[in-house]
mmCIF file of C-alpha atoms in Angstrom:
data_model
loop_
_atom_site.group_PDB
_atom_site.id
_atom_site.type_symbol
_atom_site.label_atom_id
_atom_site.label_comp_id
_atom_site.label_asym_id
_atom_site.label_seq_id
_atom_site.Cartn_x
_atom_site.Cartn_y
_atom_site.Cartn_z
ATOM 1 C CA UNK W 26 0.000 0.000 0.000
ATOM 2 C CA UNK W 27 1.465 3.353 -1.040
ATOM 3 C CA UNK W 28 0.808 6.264 1.301
ATOM 4 C CA UNK W 29 1.056 9.972 0.529
ATOM 5 C CA UNK W 30 3.322 12.297 2.486
ATOM 6 C CA UNK W 31 0.471 13.816 4.511
ATOM 7 C CA UNK W 32 -0.815 10.358 5.403
ATOM 8 C CA UNK W 33 2.641 9.282 6.590
ATOM 9 C CA UNK W 34 2.955 12.451 8.661
ATOM 10 C CA UNK W 35 -0.455 11.805 10.247
ATOM 11 C CA UNK W 36 0.464 8.193 11.080
ATOM 12 C CA UNK W 37 3.829 9.256 12.547
ATOM 13 C CA UNK W 38 1.953 11.653 14.818
ATOM 14 C CA UNK W 39 -0.422 8.918 15.961
ATOM 15 C CA UNK W 40 2.475 6.530 16.590
ATOM 16 C CA UNK W 41 4.489 8.988 18.669
ATOM 17 C CA UNK W 42 3.009 7.924 22.021
ATOM 18 C CA UNK W 43 2.925 4.182 21.262
ATOM 19 C CA UNK W 44 5.231 1.682 22.936
ATOM 20 C CA UNK W 45 6.817 -1.149 20.894
ATOM 21 C CA UNK W 46 4.551 -4.209 20.948
ATOM 22 C CA UNK W 47 6.825 -6.632 19.075
ATOM 23 C CA UNK W 48 10.546 -7.133 19.623
ATOM 24 C CA UNK W 49 12.556 -8.727 16.827
ATOM 25 C CA UNK W 50 15.560 -10.681 18.057
ATOM 26 C CA UNK W 51 18.924 -11.233 16.448
ATOM 27 C CA UNK W 52 17.458 -14.257 14.590
ATOM 28 C CA UNK W 53 15.459 -11.805 12.473
ATOM 29 C CA UNK W 54 12.201 -12.555 10.708
ATOM 30 C CA UNK W 55 11.370 -15.955 12.169
ATOM 31 C CA UNK W 56 7.910 -17.488 11.653
ATOM 32 C CA UNK W 57 7.069 -16.727 15.297
ATOM 33 C CA UNK W 58 7.941 -13.041 14.867
ATOM 34 C CA UNK W 59 5.926 -12.850 11.656
ATOM 35 C CA UNK W 60 2.912 -14.453 13.337
ATOM 36 C CA UNK W 61 3.143 -12.125 16.348
ATOM 37 C CA UNK W 62 3.511 -9.123 14.056
ATOM 38 C CA UNK W 63 0.488 -10.203 12.017
ATOM 39 C CA UNK W 64 -1.609 -10.580 15.188
ATOM 40 C CA UNK W 65 -0.519 -7.158 16.470
ATOM 41 C CA UNK W 66 -1.330 -5.468 13.154
ATOM 42 C CA UNK W 67 -4.744 -7.129 13.078
ATOM 43 C CA UNK W 68 -5.485 -5.884 16.581
ATOM 44 C CA UNK W 69 -4.020 -2.364 16.364
ATOM 45 C CA UNK W 70 -3.449 -1.346 12.690
ATOM 46 C CA UNK W 71 -0.551 0.941 13.704
ATOM 47 C CA UNK W 72 2.295 -0.495 15.777
ATOM 48 C CA UNK W 73 5.872 0.108 16.802
ATOM 49 C CA UNK W 74 8.409 -2.702 16.718
ATOM 50 C CA UNK W 75 11.833 -2.940 18.334
ATOM 51 C CA UNK W 76 14.700 -4.138 16.127
ATOM 52 C CA UNK W 77 18.071 -5.666 17.025
ATOM 53 C CA UNK W 78 21.247 -3.597 16.913
ATOM 54 C CA UNK W 79 22.130 -3.887 13.222
ATOM 55 C CA UNK W 80 23.470 -1.571 10.552
ATOM 56 C CA UNK W 81 20.863 0.773 9.063
ATOM 57 C CA UNK W 82 20.795 -1.078 5.728
ATOM 58 C CA UNK W 83 20.221 -4.403 7.505
ATOM 59 C CA UNK W 84 17.393 -2.909 9.597
ATOM 60 C CA UNK W 85 15.784 -1.524 6.441
ATOM 61 C CA UNK W 86 16.042 -4.931 4.720
ATOM 62 C CA UNK W 87 14.553 -6.658 7.773
ATOM 63 C CA UNK W 88 11.633 -4.208 7.873
ATOM 64 C CA UNK W 89 11.069 -4.593 4.119
ATOM 65 C CA UNK W 90 10.924 -8.376 4.555
ATOM 66 C CA UNK W 91 8.505 -8.127 7.495
ATOM 67 C CA UNK W 92 6.306 -5.703 5.554
ATOM 68 C CA UNK W 93 6.272 -8.043 2.570
ATOM 69 C CA UNK W 94 5.338 -11.057 4.718
ATOM 70 C CA UNK W 95 2.563 -9.250 6.625
ATOM 71 C CA UNK W 96 1.225 -6.883 3.971
ATOM 72 C CA UNK W 97 2.099 -3.852 6.092
ATOM 73 C CA UNK W 98 3.509 -0.480 5.099
ATOM 74 C CA UNK W 99 6.609 1.013 6.675
ATOM 75 C CA UNK W 100 5.763 4.416 8.126
ATOM 76 C CA UNK W 101 9.031 5.263 9.854
ATOM 77 C CA UNK W 102 12.391 3.891 10.967
ATOM 78 C CA UNK W 103 14.269 5.772 13.674
ATOM 79 C CA UNK W 104 17.182 4.111 15.415
ATOM 80 C CA UNK W 105 16.065 0.652 16.510
ATOM 81 C CA UNK W 106 12.333 1.403 16.314
ATOM 82 C CA UNK W 107 10.105 0.901 13.291
ATOM 83 C CA UNK W 108 6.491 1.943 12.787
ATOM 84 C CA UNK W 109 4.252 -0.262 10.636
ATOM 85 C CA UNK W 110 0.699 0.287 9.396
ATOM 86 C CA UNK W 111 -1.799 -2.134 7.901
ATOM 87 C CA UNK W 112 -5.463 -1.138 7.647
ATOM 88 C CA UNK W 113 -8.008 -3.535 9.107
ATOM 89 C CA UNK W 114 -10.941 -4.777 6.973
ATOM 90 C CA UNK W 115 -12.979 -2.073 8.734
ATOM 91 C CA UNK W 116 -10.336 0.612 9.352
ATOM 92 C CA UNK W 117 -10.358 2.485 12.661
ATOM 93 C CA UNK W 118 -7.756 4.981 11.474
ATOM 94 C CA UNK W 119 -9.224 7.198 8.770
ATOM 95 C CA UNK W 120 -6.645 8.455 6.279
ATOM 96 C CA UNK W 121 -7.578 11.482 4.182
#
């Protein structure tokens, strides 16, 4: 799902106060992490995840893989924290 700049800005604002709900270990995108991430996105639509201490390129590749496996969209990556968004069948977050 491709989001416009204003939509990304709105989602970043909503995610500011959130705490990470999924922590990805050094093993990376395991089936258990993918399942937990899928459950969290189904329940919340917008989540923060905690990544392991990797190089920026490796973190970006890991997030791209997780987004591909779960159908989510990467909203933001800052340090070791990523923000993902996937609308529910009946979205609670209304994007303009």
